Amino acid sequence: YLFFSITFISCGDEKNISIKDAVKLLNQEDVLFLDVRTPQEFKYEGSIKNALLIPVNDLEKKITMLEYYKNKQIIVYCRSGRRSIMATNLLKKKNFNVFNLEGGFNAWKKLSSFKQ
């Protein structure tokens, strides 16, 4: 019972997308990769190509910046996935078509270094 409730609570109602599926959407015009890390993480750790940076703490007050993407898919990521889940849930409540990138940027970097 405890395991079930922990799993259920941690899943929330956000939609997830795997790294493998997200990579296929990388150069699509109707897809935005949204980075919700800090500017320092974005600058020094790298980012996904053409990603828009809006730190999770600023997302609610800067949500109007995303209105252009309201009818597009938004893939949200952070370092490991915790902050992006919060951002995904916020954007879902505002009726965006949004997905959380499973494993975050750490998982993305592992896949890209594995592919080289």
Coordinates of C-alpha atoms in Angstrom, one line a residue, residues 1-115:
Y1 CA 0.0 0.0 0.0
L2 CA 2.8 2.5 0.9
F3 CA 4.7 1.8 -2.3
F4 CA 1.5 2.3 -4.3
S5 CA 0.7 5.6 -2.7
I6 CA 4.3 6.9 -3.1
T7 CA 4.3 5.9 -6.7
F8 CA 0.8 7.5 -7.3
I9 CA 1.7 10.7 -5.5
S10 CA 5.0 11.1 -7.2
C11 CA 3.6 10.6 -10.7
G12 CA 1.1 13.5 -10.3
D13 CA -0.8 14.2 -13.5
E14 CA 2.0 15.6 -15.6
K15 CA 2.7 14.1 -19.0
N16 CA 6.2 12.8 -19.6
I17 CA 8.2 12.3 -22.7
S18 CA 11.3 10.1 -23.1
I19 CA 14.6 11.4 -24.2
K20 CA 14.4 9.1 -27.2
D21 CA 11.0 10.6 -28.3
A22 CA 12.1 14.2 -27.6
V23 CA 15.2 13.9 -29.7
K24 CA 13.0 13.1 -32.7
L25 CA 11.2 16.5 -32.1
L26 CA 14.3 18.6 -31.8
N27 CA 14.1 20.4 -35.1
Q28 CA 10.3 20.6 -35.4
E29 CA 8.8 24.1 -35.9
D30 CA 5.8 23.3 -33.7
V31 CA 7.9 22.2 -30.7
L32 CA 9.6 24.4 -28.1
F33 CA 12.1 23.1 -25.6
L34 CA 11.7 25.1 -22.4
D35 CA 14.7 25.2 -20.0
V36 CA 13.6 26.0 -16.4
R37 CA 17.0 25.9 -14.8
T38 CA 19.0 28.9 -13.6
P39 CA 20.8 31.2 -16.0
Q40 CA 24.1 29.9 -14.5
E41 CA 23.2 26.3 -15.2
F42 CA 22.1 27.2 -18.8
K43 CA 25.3 29.1 -19.5
Y44 CA 27.9 26.8 -17.9
E45 CA 26.3 23.3 -18.3
G46 CA 24.9 23.8 -21.8
S47 CA 21.4 23.5 -23.1
I48 CA 19.3 21.8 -25.7
K49 CA 19.6 23.4 -29.1
N50 CA 17.3 26.5 -29.5
A51 CA 15.8 26.1 -26.0
L52 CA 14.1 29.0 -24.4
L53 CA 15.3 29.8 -20.8
I54 CA 12.7 30.8 -18.3
P55 CA 13.8 29.8 -14.7
V56 CA 11.1 28.0 -12.9
N57 CA 11.0 30.7 -10.2
D58 CA 10.2 33.3 -12.9
L59 CA 7.8 31.1 -15.0
E60 CA 4.5 32.3 -13.5
K61 CA 5.3 36.0 -14.0
K62 CA 6.8 35.5 -17.4
I63 CA 4.1 33.1 -18.7
T64 CA 3.0 35.7 -21.3
M65 CA 6.3 35.0 -23.1
L66 CA 4.9 31.6 -23.9
E67 CA 1.6 32.7 -25.4
Y68 CA 3.0 32.4 -28.9
Y69 CA 3.6 28.7 -28.2
K70 CA 0.1 28.0 -26.8
N71 CA -0.8 25.8 -29.9
K72 CA 2.6 24.1 -30.0
Q73 CA 4.1 21.3 -28.0
I74 CA 6.3 22.5 -25.1
I75 CA 8.9 20.1 -23.7
V76 CA 10.1 21.3 -20.3
Y77 CA 13.4 20.3 -18.7
C78 CA 15.7 21.1 -15.8
R79 CA 18.7 19.3 -14.5
S80 CA 17.1 16.1 -13.3
G81 CA 13.3 16.5 -13.7
R82 CA 12.1 17.9 -10.3
R83 CA 11.7 21.6 -11.3
S84 CA 10.4 20.7 -14.7
I85 CA 7.6 18.7 -13.2
M86 CA 6.5 21.8 -11.2
A87 CA 6.7 23.9 -14.4
T88 CA 4.8 21.3 -16.5
N89 CA 2.0 21.2 -14.0
L90 CA 1.8 25.0 -13.9
L91 CA 1.7 25.2 -17.7
K92 CA -0.9 22.4 -17.9
K93 CA -3.2 24.4 -15.6
K94 CA -2.8 27.3 -18.1
N95 CA -3.9 25.0 -20.9
F96 CA -0.5 24.6 -22.6
N97 CA 0.3 21.4 -24.5
V98 CA 3.2 20.5 -22.3
F99 CA 5.4 17.5 -21.6
N100 CA 8.1 16.9 -18.9
L101 CA 11.4 15.6 -20.2
E102 CA 12.1 12.4 -18.3
G103 CA 15.5 12.6 -16.6
G104 CA 16.1 16.2 -17.5
F105 CA 19.2 17.6 -19.0
N106 CA 21.4 15.1 -17.2
A107 CA 19.7 12.3 -19.1
W108 CA 19.9 14.3 -22.4
K109 CA 23.6 14.8 -22.0
K110 CA 24.1 11.0 -21.3
L111 CA 22.2 10.1 -24.5
S112 CA 24.1 12.6 -26.7
S113 CA 27.5 11.5 -25.3
F114 CA 26.5 7.9 -25.8
K115 CA 25.5 8.5 -29.5

